[in-house]
Amino acid sequence: MLRELTVKHCSFPLVAPFRIARGVKHAAEVVLVELEQGGATGRGESVPYARYGESVDSVMAQLESVRAEVAGGMGREELQARLPAGAARNALDSALWDLEARLTSVPVWAGLARPSPLPLTSAITIGIDTPQRMGEEAARLAGAGPANVLIKIKLDAHEPMARIRAVRRAAPNARMIVDPNESWNIDLLRDLQSELESAGVELVEQPLPADADEALLNFVPRVPVCADESCHVAADLPRLHGRYQAVNIKLDKTGGLTEAWRLLRSARAEGFRIMVGCMVCSSVGIAPALEVAREAEFIDLDGPLWLKDDYADGVHLRHGLLVPPQPGFWGA
């Protein structure tokens, strides 16, 4: 039976500008894939990322290039060989997982031999701003959720400790991870070790540029360092030993849930700690990532919380926990 492929560009305005070291975002620009077969429709979403040479147009072109193969029944394993890891493959891979679950009436979590989804503790991100405003946002988060809320602080090389200290003063019991998004160098990272440890930072995410992370070889950090831009797929793991203690699994980097599971298993076997993250996206993009997140020590899936209008039956925050989408939303 032929499948019908629909590819759409969707734009979701944000509740506030989201600023990181490499720029500011005002809307989530996503690519939505829908696969219709036998009266069932599977959905998948991805976020094209300029850092990896992607755009909405390039991702949509990649998807159009496999339209005939998709219509003819291309499966997830064939897709891994047909498209490279990245946003296009993620959207299609996620849609294939969803479609298969609907056609077989076997939820994705059951097919993976996992229990049904439960609420999870996710980091809530504070974008780059003045120390005062970042402290105010931290106080708001600590007041709205549990006192030990997990806060992720976006940073650049400008006054990082002033921002970290402001957040710590405002939320003294919060758990904290920081993400410089490749904006530091090894000297700054080395100089900040004692202060990062004293501030209670639990993880430093991708401090150095991915193409300069050889400087991490034989560096012994006081706070574990996590590979984000340096880790896309399982084949990347060998070069990460001696540089990183953790890896951040994002479906837009792995090219979908299929490779994300491979990366998860391989990283665990090789002794890396696991973080599962996301781009700023809707709940359609988060739903498949939740299947991997249950295996992670650090979860950062607050992307939909930045949207003015997410799907009504998507994820939401309740008492500081990220509640999965309603049954039937994705993969069920």
Tab-separated table of C-alpha atoms in Angstrom:
chain	number	residue	atom	x	y	z
A	1	MET	CA	0.000	0.000	0.000
A	2	LEU	CA	1.417	3.365	-1.022
A	3	ARG	CA	2.201	5.986	1.570
A	4	GLU	CA	1.427	9.662	1.113
A	5	LEU	CA	4.134	12.060	2.301
A	6	THR	CA	3.290	15.625	3.334
A	7	VAL	CA	6.045	18.082	4.260
A	8	LYS	CA	5.236	21.430	5.894
A	9	HIS	CA	7.102	24.409	7.322
A	10	CYS	CA	5.568	25.599	10.599
A	11	SER	CA	6.532	28.647	12.650
A	12	PHE	CA	5.840	28.876	16.387
A	13	PRO	CA	6.382	32.330	17.973
A	14	LEU	CA	8.134	32.261	21.347
A	15	VAL	CA	6.863	33.717	24.603
A	16	ALA	CA	10.119	35.695	24.873
A	17	PRO	CA	13.356	36.006	22.900
A	18	PHE	CA	15.654	33.025	23.491
A	19	ARG	CA	19.279	34.141	23.570
A	20	ILE	CA	22.310	31.841	23.481
A	21	ALA	CA	25.993	32.455	22.713
A	22	ARG	CA	25.517	32.308	18.943
A	23	GLY	CA	22.379	34.406	18.571
A	24	VAL	CA	18.790	35.088	19.533
A	25	LYS	CA	15.636	33.246	18.468
A	26	HIS	CA	12.136	34.730	18.291
A	27	ALA	CA	10.285	31.767	16.780
A	28	ALA	CA	10.762	28.037	16.356
A	29	GLU	CA	10.994	27.258	12.641
A	30	VAL	CA	10.239	23.567	12.238
A	31	VAL	CA	9.627	21.069	9.465
A	32	LEU	CA	6.633	18.780	9.975
A	33	VAL	CA	6.347	15.435	8.190
A	34	GLU	CA	3.078	13.539	7.920
A	35	LEU	CA	2.900	9.989	6.552
A	36	GLU	CA	-0.534	8.636	5.661
A	37	GLN	CA	-1.104	4.941	5.031
A	38	GLY	CA	-4.203	2.819	5.409
A	39	GLY	CA	-6.142	5.548	7.163
A	40	ALA	CA	-3.421	6.139	9.761
A	41	THR	CA	-1.168	9.197	9.904
A	42	GLY	CA	2.256	9.319	11.528
A	43	ARG	CA	3.903	12.631	12.425
A	44	GLY	CA	7.465	13.752	12.948
A	45	GLU	CA	9.061	17.153	13.446
A	46	SER	CA	12.564	18.556	13.205
A	47	VAL	CA	14.353	21.864	13.654
A	48	PRO	CA	16.813	22.769	10.864
A	49	TYR	CA	19.915	24.225	12.494
A	50	ALA	CA	22.227	26.663	10.731
A	51	ARG	CA	25.121	25.555	12.974
A	52	TYR	CA	25.020	22.260	11.067
A	53	GLY	CA	24.518	23.822	7.648
A	54	GLU	CA	20.761	23.262	7.618
A	55	SER	CA	17.836	25.484	6.660
A	56	VAL	CA	14.119	24.910	6.286
A	57	ASP	CA	14.569	24.834	2.511
A	58	SER	CA	17.469	22.377	2.570
A	59	VAL	CA	15.665	20.004	4.926
A	60	MET	CA	12.493	20.095	2.849
A	61	ALA	CA	14.573	19.412	-0.277
A	62	GLN	CA	16.161	16.380	1.390
A	63	LEU	CA	12.739	15.036	2.241
A	64	GLU	CA	11.472	15.597	-1.290
A	65	SER	CA	14.461	13.638	-2.606
A	66	VAL	CA	13.167	10.450	-0.968
A	67	ARG	CA	9.459	10.935	-1.706
A	68	ALA	CA	9.280	8.026	-4.167
A	69	GLU	CA	11.110	5.671	-1.812
A	70	VAL	CA	8.877	6.651	1.086
A	71	ALA	CA	5.784	6.045	-1.034
A	72	GLY	CA	7.165	2.631	-1.958
A	73	GLY	CA	7.507	1.571	1.669
A	74	MET	CA	11.027	2.543	2.748
A	75	GLY	CA	11.542	1.520	6.366
A	76	ARG	CA	13.535	3.040	9.182
A	77	GLU	CA	16.659	0.945	8.622
A	78	GLU	CA	16.736	1.808	4.927
A	79	LEU	CA	16.301	5.458	5.861
A	80	GLN	CA	19.460	5.373	7.998
A	81	ALA	CA	21.492	4.591	4.890
A	82	ARG	CA	19.547	6.868	2.560
A	83	LEU	CA	19.746	10.177	4.467
A	84	PRO	CA	22.536	11.499	6.691
A	85	ALA	CA	22.025	12.147	10.381
A	86	GLY	CA	20.276	15.473	10.837
A	87	ALA	CA	16.951	17.250	10.859
A	88	ALA	CA	15.475	15.770	7.665
A	89	ARG	CA	16.073	12.192	8.740
A	90	ASN	CA	14.759	12.947	12.223
A	91	ALA	CA	11.396	14.215	10.971
A	92	LEU	CA	10.924	11.209	8.693
A	93	ASP	CA	12.245	8.635	11.158
A	94	SER	CA	9.938	9.970	13.884
A	95	ALA	CA	6.960	9.864	11.520
A	96	LEU	CA	7.767	6.250	10.628
A	97	TRP	CA	7.844	5.251	14.309
A	98	ASP	CA	4.485	6.973	14.844
A	99	LEU	CA	2.916	5.442	11.741
A	100	GLU	CA	4.079	1.938	12.648
A	101	ALA	CA	2.610	2.283	16.133
A	102	ARG	CA	-0.739	3.367	14.733
A	103	LEU	CA	-0.885	0.655	12.060
A	104	THR	CA	-0.019	-2.112	14.531
A	105	SER	CA	-1.833	-0.657	17.573
A	106	VAL	CA	1.379	-1.210	19.549
A	107	PRO	CA	2.632	1.974	21.240
A	108	VAL	CA	6.268	2.869	20.684
A	109	TRP	CA	7.047	2.418	24.377
A	110	ALA	CA	5.610	-1.112	24.306
A	111	GLY	CA	7.532	-1.969	21.144
A	112	LEU	CA	10.711	-0.911	22.923
A	113	ALA	CA	9.768	-3.095	25.904
A	114	ARG	CA	9.545	-0.031	28.142
A	115	PRO	CA	6.858	0.935	30.686
A	116	SER	CA	4.299	3.542	29.743
A	117	PRO	CA	5.526	7.161	29.945
A	118	LEU	CA	5.525	8.994	33.271
A	119	PRO	CA	6.274	12.621	34.198
A	120	LEU	CA	9.985	13.437	34.218
A	121	THR	CA	12.191	16.090	35.781
A	122	SER	CA	13.421	18.308	32.954
A	123	ALA	CA	15.793	21.223	33.084
A	124	ILE	CA	14.216	24.612	32.551
A	125	THR	CA	16.446	26.904	30.524
A	126	ILE	CA	17.352	30.504	31.297
A	127	GLY	CA	18.642	32.318	28.229
A	128	ILE	CA	21.493	34.818	28.274
A	129	ASP	CA	20.545	38.124	29.890
A	130	THR	CA	21.889	40.444	32.552
A	131	PRO	CA	22.809	38.741	35.832
A	132	GLN	CA	19.933	40.554	37.537
A	133	ARG	CA	17.316	39.366	35.053
A	134	MET	CA	18.673	35.829	35.041
A	135	GLY	CA	18.486	35.835	38.830
A	136	GLU	CA	14.906	37.071	38.716
A	137	GLU	CA	13.968	34.270	36.323
A	138	ALA	CA	15.681	31.714	38.557
A	139	ALA	CA	13.701	32.980	41.549
A	140	ARG	CA	10.496	32.663	39.537
A	141	LEU	CA	11.306	29.080	38.537
A	142	ALA	CA	12.212	28.086	42.089
A	143	GLY	CA	9.014	29.664	43.371
A	144	ALA	CA	6.782	28.034	40.764
A	145	GLY	CA	8.198	24.522	41.063
A	146	PRO	CA	10.171	22.467	43.553
A	147	ALA	CA	12.944	24.314	45.358
A	148	ASN	CA	15.477	21.930	43.791
A	149	VAL	CA	14.311	22.673	40.239
A	150	LEU	CA	16.902	21.779	37.592
A	151	ILE	CA	17.995	25.012	35.897
A	152	LYS	CA	20.061	25.168	32.727
A	153	ILE	CA	21.910	28.449	32.279
A	154	LYS	CA	22.909	29.628	28.828
A	155	LEU	CA	26.245	31.457	28.890
A	156	ASP	CA	28.891	33.042	26.706
A	157	ALA	CA	32.413	34.162	27.574
A	158	HIS	CA	31.217	37.469	29.072
A	159	GLU	CA	30.916	37.484	32.883
A	160	PRO	CA	29.841	33.830	33.186
A	161	MET	CA	30.374	33.640	36.945
A	162	ALA	CA	28.384	36.820	37.592
A	163	ARG	CA	25.429	35.160	35.888
A	164	ILE	CA	25.930	31.847	37.652
A	165	ARG	CA	26.240	33.526	41.062
A	166	ALA	CA	23.091	35.583	40.425
A	167	VAL	CA	21.138	32.427	39.646
A	168	ARG	CA	22.559	30.628	42.669
A	169	ARG	CA	21.669	33.489	45.034
A	170	ALA	CA	18.127	33.597	43.688
A	171	ALA	CA	17.625	29.820	43.763
A	172	PRO	CA	19.946	28.463	46.486
A	173	ASN	CA	18.518	24.935	46.401
A	174	ALA	CA	18.235	24.561	42.642
A	175	ARG	CA	20.234	22.024	40.694
A	176	MET	CA	22.275	23.711	37.976
A	177	ILE	CA	23.881	22.917	34.628
A	178	VAL	CA	25.513	25.461	32.336
A	179	ASP	CA	25.791	25.631	28.546
A	180	PRO	CA	28.287	28.016	26.918
A	181	ASN	CA	27.418	26.712	23.419
A	182	GLU	CA	31.059	26.464	22.248
A	183	SER	CA	31.891	30.026	23.376
A	184	TRP	CA	34.695	29.288	25.860
A	185	ASN	CA	38.327	28.304	25.441
A	186	ILE	CA	40.347	25.856	27.500
A	187	ASP	CA	41.965	28.599	29.580
A	188	LEU	CA	38.613	30.003	30.674
A	189	LEU	CA	37.257	26.540	31.412
A	190	ARG	CA	40.330	25.712	33.481
A	191	ASP	CA	40.222	29.020	35.354
A	192	LEU	CA	36.554	28.578	36.302
A	193	GLN	CA	36.796	25.039	37.688
A	194	SER	CA	36.922	25.957	41.361
A	195	GLU	CA	34.138	28.525	41.080
A	196	LEU	CA	31.914	26.204	39.051
A	197	GLU	CA	32.327	23.503	41.664
A	198	SER	CA	31.694	25.925	44.535
A	199	ALA	CA	28.526	27.191	42.845
A	200	GLY	CA	27.155	23.648	42.699
A	201	VAL	CA	27.203	23.326	38.913
A	202	GLU	CA	26.612	19.660	38.040
A	203	LEU	CA	27.477	19.670	34.334
A	204	VAL	CA	29.173	21.934	31.776
A	205	GLU	CA	27.724	21.402	28.319
A	206	GLN	CA	29.996	21.873	25.263
A	207	PRO	CA	32.261	24.637	26.571
A	208	LEU	CA	34.727	24.579	23.649
A	209	PRO	CA	34.072	24.659	19.889
A	210	ALA	CA	33.624	21.141	18.540
A	211	ASP	CA	36.546	21.589	16.161
A	212	ALA	CA	38.822	22.667	19.015
A	213	ASP	CA	37.908	20.137	21.677
A	214	GLU	CA	41.227	18.300	21.387
A	215	ALA	CA	42.276	20.810	24.056
A	216	LEU	CA	40.162	18.748	26.464
A	217	LEU	CA	42.405	15.698	26.084
A	218	ASN	CA	43.859	14.785	29.474
A	219	PHE	CA	42.062	17.731	31.126
A	220	VAL	CA	40.581	16.490	34.399
A	221	PRO	CA	37.579	18.684	35.259
A	222	ARG	CA	36.095	19.185	38.689
A	223	VAL	CA	32.676	19.413	37.024
A	224	PRO	CA	31.849	16.841	34.299
A	225	VAL	CA	31.917	18.096	30.711
A	226	CYS	CA	29.181	17.035	28.269
A	227	ALA	CA	29.538	16.751	24.479
A	228	ASP	CA	26.731	18.374	22.508
A	229	GLU	CA	27.928	19.765	19.184
A	230	SER	CA	30.779	17.222	19.324
A	231	CYS	CA	28.444	14.202	19.507
A	232	HIS	CA	25.834	13.392	16.880
A	233	VAL	CA	25.810	9.609	16.367
A	234	ALA	CA	27.284	6.465	17.903
A	235	ALA	CA	30.218	6.570	15.484
A	236	ASP	CA	31.384	9.793	17.188
A	237	LEU	CA	31.973	8.141	20.552
A	238	PRO	CA	35.550	6.840	20.085
A	239	ARG	CA	36.988	10.348	19.671
A	240	LEU	CA	35.158	11.627	22.756
A	241	HIS	CA	37.023	9.446	25.239
A	242	GLY	CA	39.432	11.499	27.303
A	243	ARG	CA	37.604	14.701	26.359
A	244	TYR	CA	34.082	14.336	27.765
A	245	GLN	CA	32.379	12.539	30.619
A	246	ALA	CA	28.831	12.800	29.234
A	247	VAL	CA	27.027	13.066	25.900
A	248	ASN	CA	23.896	14.999	24.955
A	249	ILE	CA	21.566	12.989	22.717
A	250	LYS	CA	19.332	15.122	20.506
A	251	LEU	CA	17.156	13.589	17.816
A	252	ASP	CA	17.869	16.443	15.423
A	253	LYS	CA	21.542	15.452	15.611
A	254	THR	CA	21.132	11.668	15.553
A	255	GLY	CA	18.620	11.824	12.731
A	256	GLY	CA	15.787	10.337	14.742
A	257	LEU	CA	14.880	7.866	17.450
A	258	THR	CA	16.395	4.882	15.627
A	259	GLU	CA	19.980	6.163	15.842
A	260	ALA	CA	19.299	7.801	19.210
A	261	TRP	CA	18.709	4.343	20.705
A	262	ARG	CA	21.952	3.089	19.192
A	263	LEU	CA	23.836	6.073	20.592
A	264	LEU	CA	22.245	5.594	24.015
A	265	ARG	CA	23.209	1.922	24.247
A	266	SER	CA	26.733	2.504	22.956
A	267	ALA	CA	27.371	5.523	25.195
A	268	ARG	CA	26.168	3.639	28.269
A	269	ALA	CA	28.378	0.656	27.411
A	270	GLU	CA	31.382	2.951	26.998
A	271	GLY	CA	30.895	4.641	30.354
A	272	PHE	CA	29.477	8.021	29.351
A	273	ARG	CA	26.780	9.722	31.388
A	274	ILE	CA	23.647	10.527	29.406
A	275	MET	CA	21.852	13.791	28.787
A	276	VAL	CA	18.873	14.067	26.435
A	277	GLY	CA	18.219	17.498	24.966
A	278	CYS	CA	16.274	19.269	22.258
A	279	MET	CA	16.051	22.322	20.081
A	280	VAL	CA	13.250	24.839	20.658
A	281	CYS	CA	10.389	22.901	19.083
A	282	SER	CA	6.815	21.754	19.587
A	283	SER	CA	5.581	18.682	21.436
A	284	VAL	CA	5.664	16.693	18.189
A	285	GLY	CA	9.442	17.037	18.285
A	286	ILE	CA	9.672	16.212	21.988
A	287	ALA	CA	7.430	13.124	22.092
A	288	PRO	CA	9.913	10.664	20.519
A	289	ALA	CA	12.776	12.091	22.589
A	290	LEU	CA	10.881	11.154	25.751
A	291	GLU	CA	11.473	7.486	24.897
A	292	VAL	CA	15.228	8.036	25.281
A	293	ALA	CA	14.961	10.548	28.124
A	294	ARG	CA	13.801	7.938	30.592
A	295	GLU	CA	17.287	6.433	30.415
A	296	ALA	CA	19.105	9.735	31.057
A	297	GLU	CA	20.635	11.332	34.153
A	298	PHE	CA	20.038	14.814	32.766
A	299	ILE	CA	16.911	15.723	30.803
A	300	ASP	CA	16.544	19.007	28.946
A	301	LEU	CA	13.289	18.839	27.003
A	302	ASP	CA	11.673	22.170	27.783
A	303	GLY	CA	11.576	23.331	24.142
A	304	PRO	CA	7.765	23.461	23.877
A	305	LEU	CA	7.544	25.547	27.050
A	306	TRP	CA	9.092	28.435	25.089
A	307	LEU	CA	6.221	28.489	22.577
A	308	LYS	CA	3.295	30.884	22.811
A	309	ASP	CA	1.019	28.153	21.470
A	310	ASP	CA	1.989	24.494	21.550
A	311	TYR	CA	-0.389	21.614	20.821
A	312	ALA	CA	-3.141	21.489	23.447
A	313	ASP	CA	-2.610	17.760	24.050
A	314	GLY	CA	1.190	17.996	24.058
A	315	VAL	CA	3.644	18.090	26.947
A	316	HIS	CA	3.128	20.479	29.828
A	317	LEU	CA	4.736	21.384	33.133
A	318	ARG	CA	2.973	20.348	36.345
A	319	HIS	CA	4.465	20.772	39.819
A	320	GLY	CA	7.892	21.070	38.241
A	321	LEU	CA	7.580	17.855	36.215
A	322	LEU	CA	7.326	17.513	32.435
A	323	VAL	CA	4.127	15.579	31.772
A	324	PRO	CA	4.066	13.482	28.562
A	325	PRO	CA	1.529	14.205	25.809
A	326	GLN	CA	-1.947	12.742	26.001
A	327	PRO	CA	-2.334	9.129	24.776
A	328	GLY	CA	-2.674	9.076	21.009
A	329	PHE	CA	-0.669	12.251	20.470
A	330	TRP	CA	2.387	10.431	19.108
A	331	GLY	CA	3.556	6.844	18.989
A	332	ALA	CA	0.361	5.307	20.335
